[in-house]
Coordinates of C-alpha atoms and ligand atoms in Angstrom, one line a residue:
M1 CA -0.1 -0.3 -0.2
E2 CA 2.9 2.3 1.3
K3 CA 4.6 1.5 -2.0
I4 CA 1.6 2.2 -4.6
V5 CA 0.7 5.8 -2.5
S6 CA 4.3 6.6 -2.8
L7 CA 4.5 6.1 -7.0
A8 CA 1.0 7.5 -7.6
K9 CA 2.4 10.8 -5.4
R10 CA 6.4 10.4 -7.3
R11 CA 5.0 9.8 -10.7
G12 CA 2.1 12.3 -10.9
F13 CA -1.1 9.9 -10.3
V14 CA -2.5 11.0 -7.0
F15 CA -1.5 14.3 -4.9
P16 CA -3.1 14.9 -1.5
S17 CA -4.8 18.2 -1.5
S18 CA -4.2 21.8 -0.8
E19 CA -0.9 20.1 0.1
I20 CA 0.9 23.0 0.6
Y21 CA -1.1 23.9 3.4
G22 CA -0.8 20.8 4.9
G23 CA -3.3 19.0 3.0
F24 CA -7.1 19.2 3.7
G25 CA -9.8 16.3 5.4
S26 CA -9.0 13.7 3.0
C27 CA -9.4 15.2 -0.1
Y28 CA -6.8 14.6 -3.0
D29 CA -6.2 16.0 -6.5
F30 CA -5.2 13.6 -9.4
G31 CA -2.0 15.1 -11.3
P32 CA -1.4 14.5 -15.1
L33 CA -1.0 11.2 -15.3
G34 CA -3.9 10.3 -12.8
V35 CA -6.3 12.7 -14.9
E36 CA -5.8 11.0 -18.1
M37 CA -6.7 7.2 -16.4
K38 CA -9.2 8.6 -14.6
N39 CA -10.6 9.8 -18.2
N40 CA -9.3 6.5 -19.3
I41 CA -12.0 4.6 -16.9
K42 CA -14.6 7.0 -17.6
K43 CA -14.6 6.6 -21.7
A44 CA -14.3 2.6 -20.9
W45 CA -17.6 2.7 -18.8
W46 CA -19.4 5.3 -20.8
D47 CA -18.7 3.2 -23.9
E48 CA -19.6 -0.1 -22.4
M49 CA -22.7 1.4 -21.5
L50 CA -24.3 3.5 -24.7
K51 CA -22.1 1.7 -27.3
K52 CA -22.7 -1.7 -26.3
H53 CA -26.6 -1.9 -25.1
E54 CA -29.2 0.6 -27.9
D55 CA -31.0 1.2 -25.0
I56 CA -29.2 3.3 -22.9
V57 CA -28.9 7.1 -22.9
G58 CA -26.3 9.8 -21.2
L59 CA -27.7 12.3 -18.6
D60 CA -25.3 15.3 -16.9
A61 CA -27.5 16.5 -13.8
A62 CA -26.5 19.5 -11.8
I63 CA -24.5 18.5 -8.5
L64 CA -27.0 21.4 -7.0
M65 CA -30.9 20.2 -6.6
S66 CA -33.6 21.2 -4.8
P67 CA -33.5 20.1 -1.2
K68 CA -36.9 18.6 -1.6
V69 CA -35.2 16.0 -3.8
W70 CA -32.8 14.5 -0.8
Q71 CA -36.1 14.6 1.7
A72 CA -37.8 12.9 -0.4
S73 CA -35.2 9.8 -1.1
G74 CA -34.3 9.6 2.2
H75 CA -31.2 11.4 2.7
L76 CA -32.1 13.8 5.3
T77 CA -34.0 11.4 7.5
A78 CA -31.7 8.3 9.3
G79 CA -31.6 6.2 6.0
F80 CA -28.0 7.9 4.6
A81 CA -26.5 8.4 8.5
D82 CA -23.9 6.7 10.2
E83 CA -24.1 5.1 13.4
L84 CA -21.0 7.0 15.1
V85 CA -19.2 6.7 18.7
E86 CA -17.0 9.5 20.3
C87 CA -13.9 9.0 22.7
K88 CA -14.7 10.8 26.0
K89 CA -10.9 11.5 25.9
C90 CA -9.3 13.0 22.8
H91 CA -12.8 13.2 20.9
H92 CA -12.1 11.1 17.7
R93 CA -15.0 9.7 16.3
F94 CA -15.4 6.3 14.5
R95 CA -18.3 4.1 12.6
L96 CA -19.8 1.6 14.9
D97 CA -19.2 -1.1 12.4
E98 CA -15.3 -0.1 13.4
I99 CA -15.2 -0.7 16.7
Q100 CA -14.0 -4.4 17.9
N101 CA -14.5 -3.5 21.8
S102 CA -15.8 -0.1 23.5
Q103 CA -12.3 1.3 23.8
C104 CA -11.1 4.2 20.7
L105 CA -8.8 2.7 18.5
E106 CA -6.7 6.3 18.8
C107 CA -5.4 6.6 22.4
G108 CA -7.8 3.1 24.3
G109 CA -10.1 6.4 26.0
E110 CA -13.8 5.4 26.8
L111 CA -16.4 6.0 24.3
I112 CA -19.3 7.4 24.2
K113 CA -22.5 6.0 22.8
S114 CA -23.6 5.9 19.8
R115 CA -25.4 8.4 17.8
K116 CA -26.5 8.9 14.2
F117 CA -24.0 11.1 11.8
N118 CA -26.1 12.8 8.9
L119 CA -23.7 12.7 5.6
M120 CA -24.9 15.2 3.5
M121 CA -23.1 18.1 2.8
K122 CA -24.2 21.5 3.5
T123 CA -23.9 24.5 1.2
F124 CA -26.6 27.7 1.2
V125 CA -27.4 29.2 -2.1
G126 CA -28.3 32.5 -2.8
S127 CA -27.0 35.4 -1.0
V128 CA -28.8 34.9 2.4
E129 CA -27.5 32.4 4.7
N130 CA -30.7 30.7 6.1
E131 CA -33.0 27.9 6.5
A132 CA -34.9 28.7 3.3
T133 CA -31.5 28.9 1.4
L134 CA -30.2 26.0 2.5
T135 CA -29.4 22.8 0.1
Y136 CA -27.0 19.8 0.0
L137 CA -24.4 18.9 -2.8
R138 CA -25.7 15.6 -3.9
A139 CA -24.5 12.5 -2.5
E140 CA -24.9 10.3 -5.4
T141 CA -25.7 11.1 -8.7
C142 CA -28.3 9.0 -9.4
Q143 CA -31.4 11.5 -7.6
G144 CA -30.3 13.8 -11.0
I145 CA -31.7 10.9 -12.8
Y146 CA -34.8 9.9 -11.2
V147 CA -35.3 13.5 -10.9
N148 CA -35.3 13.6 -14.8
F149 CA -37.0 10.6 -15.8
K150 CA -39.6 11.5 -17.2
N151 CA -37.9 14.4 -19.6
V152 CA -35.7 11.5 -20.9
L153 CA -38.3 8.9 -21.2
Q154 CA -40.4 11.6 -23.5
T155 CA -37.5 13.2 -25.3
M156 CA -36.0 10.1 -26.1
R157 CA -39.1 7.9 -26.7
L158 CA -38.2 5.2 -25.0
K159 CA -40.2 2.0 -24.3
I160 CA -39.0 0.4 -20.6
P161 CA -37.0 -1.4 -20.6
F162 CA -34.2 1.1 -20.8
G163 CA -31.0 2.6 -19.1
I164 CA -29.6 6.3 -17.8
A165 CA -26.2 6.1 -17.6
Q166 CA -24.5 8.9 -15.8
I167 CA -20.9 10.0 -14.4
G168 CA -20.4 12.9 -11.9
K169 CA -19.2 14.1 -8.6
A170 CA -20.4 13.0 -5.4
F171 CA -19.8 14.2 -2.0
R172 CA -20.3 12.8 1.9
N173 CA -18.5 13.6 4.9
E174 CA -17.6 10.3 5.6
I175 CA -16.6 10.2 9.8
T176 CA -13.5 8.0 8.9
P177 CA -12.5 8.7 5.2
K178 CA -9.1 6.8 4.9
D179 CA -7.2 4.2 3.1
F180 CA -5.9 6.8 0.3
I181 CA -8.1 7.3 -2.0
Y182 CA -10.8 4.2 -1.0
R183 CA -12.9 6.7 0.9
T184 CA -12.7 10.5 0.8
R185 CA -14.9 13.1 0.9
E186 CA -15.1 14.5 -2.6
F187 CA -15.3 11.3 -5.8
E188 CA -16.9 11.1 -8.2
Q189 CA -19.1 7.9 -9.8
M190 CA -20.4 6.5 -12.9
E191 CA -24.0 5.2 -12.2
L192 CA -26.6 3.2 -14.3
Q193 CA -29.8 3.0 -13.7
W194 CA -32.0 0.1 -15.4
F195 CA -35.9 0.8 -15.5
C196 CA -37.9 -2.6 -15.7
A197 CA -40.7 -4.1 -15.3
P198 CA -41.2 -5.2 -12.0
K199 CA -41.4 -9.0 -13.1
T200 CA -38.4 -8.8 -15.0
A201 CA -36.6 -7.4 -12.0
D202 CA -34.2 -10.2 -11.1
K203 CA -33.6 -11.3 -14.8
F204 CA -32.2 -8.1 -15.6
F205 CA -30.1 -7.6 -11.6
D206 CA -28.6 -10.6 -12.7
Y207 CA -27.3 -9.5 -16.5
W208 CA -26.0 -6.7 -14.9
K209 CA -24.1 -8.3 -12.0
K210 CA -22.3 -10.7 -15.4
E211 CA -22.3 -7.5 -17.0
R212 CA -20.4 -5.4 -14.7
I213 CA -18.0 -8.2 -13.4
N214 CA -17.0 -8.8 -16.7
W215 CA -16.2 -5.3 -17.0
Y216 CA -13.2 -5.8 -14.9
L217 CA -12.3 -8.7 -16.0
N218 CA -11.7 -7.5 -19.4
L219 CA -9.7 -4.5 -18.3
G220 CA -7.2 -7.1 -16.4
I221 CA -7.8 -7.2 -13.5
K222 CA -7.5 -10.2 -12.3
K223 CA -9.9 -12.7 -11.8
A224 CA -8.5 -14.2 -8.1
D225 CA -8.4 -10.6 -6.9
L226 CA -12.4 -9.8 -7.7
R227 CA -15.5 -11.7 -5.7
V228 CA -19.3 -11.1 -5.7
K229 CA -20.8 -11.0 -2.0
E230 CA -24.8 -10.6 -1.7
V231 CA -25.8 -8.1 1.3
P232 CA -27.9 -9.9 3.8
K233 CA -31.3 -8.7 4.3
N234 CA -30.8 -7.2 7.4
E235 CA -27.4 -4.8 6.3
L236 CA -30.1 -3.5 2.6
P237 CA -29.8 0.1 2.6
H238 CA -33.6 1.8 2.8
Y239 CA -33.9 2.1 -0.3
A240 CA -33.0 -1.6 -1.8
K241 CA -35.1 -5.4 -2.0
R242 CA -31.9 -6.9 -2.8
A243 CA -28.2 -5.7 -2.7
L244 CA -24.7 -6.7 -3.8
D245 CA -21.3 -5.9 -3.4
I246 CA -18.2 -6.5 -6.1
E247 CA -15.7 -6.3 -4.0
Y248 CA -11.6 -5.9 -4.6
K249 CA -8.9 -7.5 -2.7
F250 CA -7.0 -4.3 -1.9
P251 CA -4.1 -4.6 0.0
F252 CA -6.5 -3.7 3.1
G253 CA -8.3 -6.1 2.5
W254 CA -11.4 -7.4 0.8
K255 CA -13.4 -3.9 -0.1
E256 CA -16.5 -2.9 -2.0
I257 CA -16.3 -1.2 -5.0
E258 CA -19.2 -1.2 -7.2
G259 CA -22.7 -1.9 -5.6
V260 CA -25.6 -3.7 -7.8
H261 CA -28.8 -2.9 -6.1
N262 CA -32.8 -3.4 -6.9
R263 CA -34.3 -0.5 -5.6
G264 CA -37.7 -1.5 -6.4
D265 CA -40.2 1.4 -7.3
W266 CA -38.6 3.1 -4.0
D267 CA -37.0 6.5 -6.0
L268 CA -39.9 6.8 -8.5
S269 CA -42.8 6.4 -6.4
N270 CA -41.8 8.6 -3.7
H271 CA -40.4 11.0 -6.1
S272 CA -44.0 10.8 -7.3
R273 CA -46.1 11.1 -3.8
N274 CA -43.8 14.1 -3.2
S275 CA -43.8 15.9 -6.0
G276 CA -46.7 15.5 -7.2
E277 CA -45.3 14.6 -10.4
D278 CA -47.0 11.3 -11.9
L279 CA -44.0 9.3 -12.8
K280 CA -45.7 5.4 -13.5
Y281 CA -44.7 4.3 -16.8
E282 CA -47.8 2.7 -18.8
G283 CA -49.9 2.1 -14.8
Y284 CA -47.0 1.1 -12.9
F285 CA -43.6 2.2 -11.3
P286 CA -40.8 0.7 -13.0
Y287 CA -38.3 -1.6 -10.8
I288 CA -34.7 0.1 -10.6
I289 CA -31.6 -2.1 -11.2
E290 CA -28.4 0.4 -10.4
T291 CA -25.1 -0.6 -11.1
S292 CA -23.0 2.1 -8.9
V293 CA -19.4 2.5 -9.0
G294 CA -16.9 5.3 -8.0
V295 CA -14.3 6.1 -10.6
D296 CA -11.5 7.4 -7.7
R297 CA -12.1 3.7 -6.0
S298 CA -12.0 1.9 -9.5
L299 CA -8.8 3.5 -10.2
F300 CA -7.4 2.7 -7.2
A301 CA -8.4 -1.3 -7.5
F302 CA -6.7 -1.1 -11.6
L303 CA -3.5 0.3 -10.3
C304 CA -3.4 -2.3 -7.3
D305 CA -4.0 -4.5 -9.7
A306 CA -1.5 -3.6 -12.1
Y307 CA 1.0 -2.9 -9.7
I308 CA 4.3 -5.5 -10.2
E309 CA 7.8 -5.9 -8.4
V310 CA 10.0 -7.7 -11.0
S311 CA 13.5 -8.8 -9.8
G312 CA 16.2 -10.3 -11.4
G313 CA 16.5 -7.4 -14.1
R314 CA 14.2 -7.4 -17.0
T315 CA 16.6 -5.1 -18.8
K316 CA 19.5 -7.3 -18.6
T317 CA 21.9 -4.4 -20.1
T318 CA 22.0 -1.8 -17.8
K319 CA 23.4 -0.4 -14.5
A320 CA 20.6 -1.2 -13.3
T321 CA 20.0 -4.9 -13.6
K322 CA 20.5 -5.9 -10.3
E323 CA 17.5 -3.0 -8.9
V324 CA 14.0 -4.1 -7.8
E325 CA 11.9 -3.1 -10.8
T326 CA 8.4 -1.6 -10.4
M327 CA 5.8 -1.9 -13.1
L328 CA 2.5 -1.0 -13.4
K329 CA 0.5 -3.4 -16.4
F330 CA -2.2 -1.8 -17.0
H331 CA -4.6 -2.5 -19.9
K332 CA -3.9 -0.9 -22.6
S333 CA -6.6 1.3 -23.1
L334 CA -6.1 2.6 -19.2
A335 CA -3.0 3.1 -19.4
P336 CA -2.4 7.3 -18.9
I337 CA 0.5 6.8 -21.9
K338 CA 0.6 5.2 -24.6
V339 CA 3.5 5.8 -26.5
A340 CA 7.3 7.0 -25.3
V341 CA 9.7 7.9 -27.8
L342 CA 13.2 8.0 -27.5
P343 CA 16.4 9.1 -29.1
L344 CA 19.0 6.2 -28.3
V345 CA 21.5 8.7 -27.7
K346 CA 21.8 12.6 -26.8
N347 CA 25.0 14.0 -28.4
K348 CA 23.7 12.6 -31.9
P349 CA 21.7 16.4 -33.3
A350 CA 20.2 13.6 -36.7
I351 CA 19.0 11.3 -33.9
I352 CA 17.3 13.8 -31.9
K353 CA 16.1 15.4 -34.9
K354 CA 14.6 12.7 -36.0
A355 CA 12.9 11.0 -32.9
E356 CA 11.4 14.6 -32.4
E357 CA 9.8 14.1 -36.6
V358 CA 8.5 11.1 -35.0
Y359 CA 6.9 12.6 -31.9
Q360 CA 5.2 15.2 -33.6
I361 CA 3.8 12.4 -35.9
L362 CA 2.7 10.7 -33.4
K363 CA 1.7 13.5 -30.8
P364 CA -2.3 14.6 -32.4
H365 CA -3.0 10.9 -31.9
F366 CA -1.5 9.1 -28.5
N367 CA -0.6 10.6 -25.5
C368 CA 2.9 10.7 -25.5
Q369 CA 5.6 11.4 -23.6
Y370 CA 9.4 12.5 -25.7
D371 CA 12.8 11.6 -22.8
E372 CA 16.3 12.2 -24.0
T373 CA 17.7 12.4 -20.5
D374 CA 19.6 8.8 -18.9
S375 CA 21.0 5.9 -20.1
I376 CA 18.2 4.5 -22.5
G377 CA 17.6 1.3 -19.8
R378 CA 16.8 3.7 -16.9
R379 CA 14.2 5.3 -19.7
Y380 CA 12.4 2.1 -20.0
R381 CA 12.3 1.8 -16.4
R382 CA 10.6 5.1 -16.4
Q383 CA 7.8 4.1 -18.8
D384 CA 7.7 0.9 -16.9
E385 CA 6.7 2.5 -13.9
I386 CA 3.9 4.1 -14.9
G387 CA 2.5 1.7 -17.1
T388 CA 3.4 3.1 -21.0
V389 CA 2.6 0.7 -23.8
F390 CA 5.2 0.9 -26.3
C391 CA 8.2 2.3 -26.2
L392 CA 10.0 3.9 -29.8
T393 CA 13.4 3.9 -30.1
I394 CA 15.5 5.9 -32.9
D395 CA 18.8 4.5 -33.0
F396 CA 22.0 4.7 -35.5
E397 CA 20.4 2.4 -37.9
S398 CA 17.1 4.8 -38.2
L399 CA 19.1 7.3 -40.0
E400 CA 19.9 4.9 -42.8
K401 CA 16.7 2.6 -43.0
N402 CA 14.2 5.4 -42.1
D403 CA 12.6 3.2 -39.0
L404 CA 12.5 2.4 -35.3
T405 CA 12.3 -0.1 -32.9
I406 CA 8.9 -0.7 -30.9
R407 CA 9.2 -1.9 -27.8
N408 CA 6.4 -4.0 -25.9
R409 CA 6.5 -3.4 -22.3
D410 CA 5.5 -7.2 -21.4
T411 CA 7.1 -9.0 -23.1
M412 CA 9.8 -6.5 -23.7
K413 CA 10.3 -7.8 -27.8
Q414 CA 11.7 -5.1 -30.0
E415 CA 10.7 -4.6 -34.0
R416 CA 11.8 -2.5 -36.4
V417 CA 8.7 -0.5 -38.3
K418 CA 8.9 1.6 -41.0
I419 CA 8.6 5.5 -39.7
K420 CA 5.9 6.0 -42.2
N421 CA 4.1 3.2 -40.8
I422 CA 4.5 3.7 -37.3
K423 CA 0.9 5.7 -36.8
E424 CA -1.3 2.8 -38.5
C425 CA 0.9 0.1 -36.5
L426 CA -0.1 1.9 -33.2
E427 CA -3.2 2.2 -34.0
K428 CA -3.6 -1.4 -35.0
L429 CA -1.8 -2.3 -31.5
L430 CA -3.8 0.0 -29.2
Ligands
LIG1 P1 -19.2 2.3 1.7 O1 -19.8 1.3 2.3 O2 -18.4 1.7 1.2 O3 -19.1 3.5 2.4 P2 -21.2 2.6 -0.4 O4 -22.3 1.0 0.0 O5 -21.9 3.4 1.0 O6 -20.3 2.8 0.1 P3 -22.6 3.2 -2.7 O7 -23.7 4.6 -2.2 O8 -23.4 2.0 -3.1 O9 -21.6 3.0 -1.5 O10 -21.9 3.9 -3.5 C1 -21.8 3.5 -4.8 C2 -19.7 3.1 -5.2 O11 -19.5 4.3 -5.0 C3 -19.7 3.0 -4.2 O12 -18.8 1.4 -5.0 C4 -18.2 3.5 -4.0 O13 -16.9 2.5 -5.5 C5 -18.1 4.7 -4.4 N1 -18.2 5.6 -3.4 C6 -19.2 5.1 -2.4 N2 -18.8 6.4 -1.2 C7 -17.3 6.8 -1.6 C8 -16.1 7.3 -0.9 N3 -16.7 8.5 0.0 N4 -14.8 7.7 -1.6 C9 -15.2 6.9 -2.5 N5 -15.9 6.0 -3.7 C10 -17.1 6.2 -3.2

């Protein structure tokens, strides 16, 4: 875990928020490589939903909504509160489910009896701060989908079953944010809400469970690192008829990365009752099957799964042979950098010129890095460490033959390719 967090910081994936001021309450910023990876994850999810399926459309609802939405959804009542205990001595707060005995995990002090703590983040909209202008940052993206159910249904002339997909920020005033970007107070969700007839809900629940597991496997997550946990009836969230967690084997244990829920008619019937708007379809409230995954949390899982250490020297010709080599074996579609362009040596202007030409050809089409410092072995290792899929090297022979070598990150196989064919070649490989 420490190694992954350190690599994430050192190589520009994730920085602590407001770091020069000492950080800020478990918020994180995504650096140049982190933002690329995040975008790749979001694209993979969006394509999976909208390109693979004919009956799913997208939405981008506002973060700020009428507080009436949160009243209706149950978020302002007991439904969206964590059970909390506080230490009498150091006043540290813990979630009840974290406590093994009645002692404080920080100082061993006595814990005060539990109470409910609402996770919604408050804010005021307008120039006056009072009850009337109070609202909340959304704690989940799906409410924006439910309140737009009718708009989407009518404007897109859809028929049930169909889905609405959305990606966006959500905020929760988590009591114990921890484990790096696993649990944060600001995060991004990718949610599908699938509207269907009640009697088809079980069938679609099983369908979406399989679809979602396959998505991770197709993006390279190892089967052994993924499992499904059915949520027992007495632990179901307030809105759910059935729920399962897709769990990933993080360095700190098996933890949820995605939830699949049968929400029944909870959402549409509640919003109908509270808003006065009839949200029925052909006389009934559709059931909703929801799949909900955090972008940040899944990025963390992809990062952990890709991380490997190789000893014994993959790059045998370098001085660095004896060191342990770190690699991120990302799936090619998730890798933040696809191609690195590397002139073999720095002191030969003709080689540098050719390498720059190659870089300019590729840069508009692929995420590329150009690197000319240090030995070629060191540079390969730097690229392996951030999961770059291919390294292109321009050497002395390139000057005569107008070609380069393309090195595959995983097999380390090198092949010569003509420069005029390199763009097409990479398009095929990637
Ligand atoms: P947890 O039990 O871990 O708090 P949850 O069951 O409350 O999660 P859901 O409300 O089902 O989570 O949210 C769906 C997904 O959103 C989660 O599987 C996770 O990927 C992501 N998510 C939820 N809360 C956070 C958070 N605080 N930080 C990062 N991601 C989160």
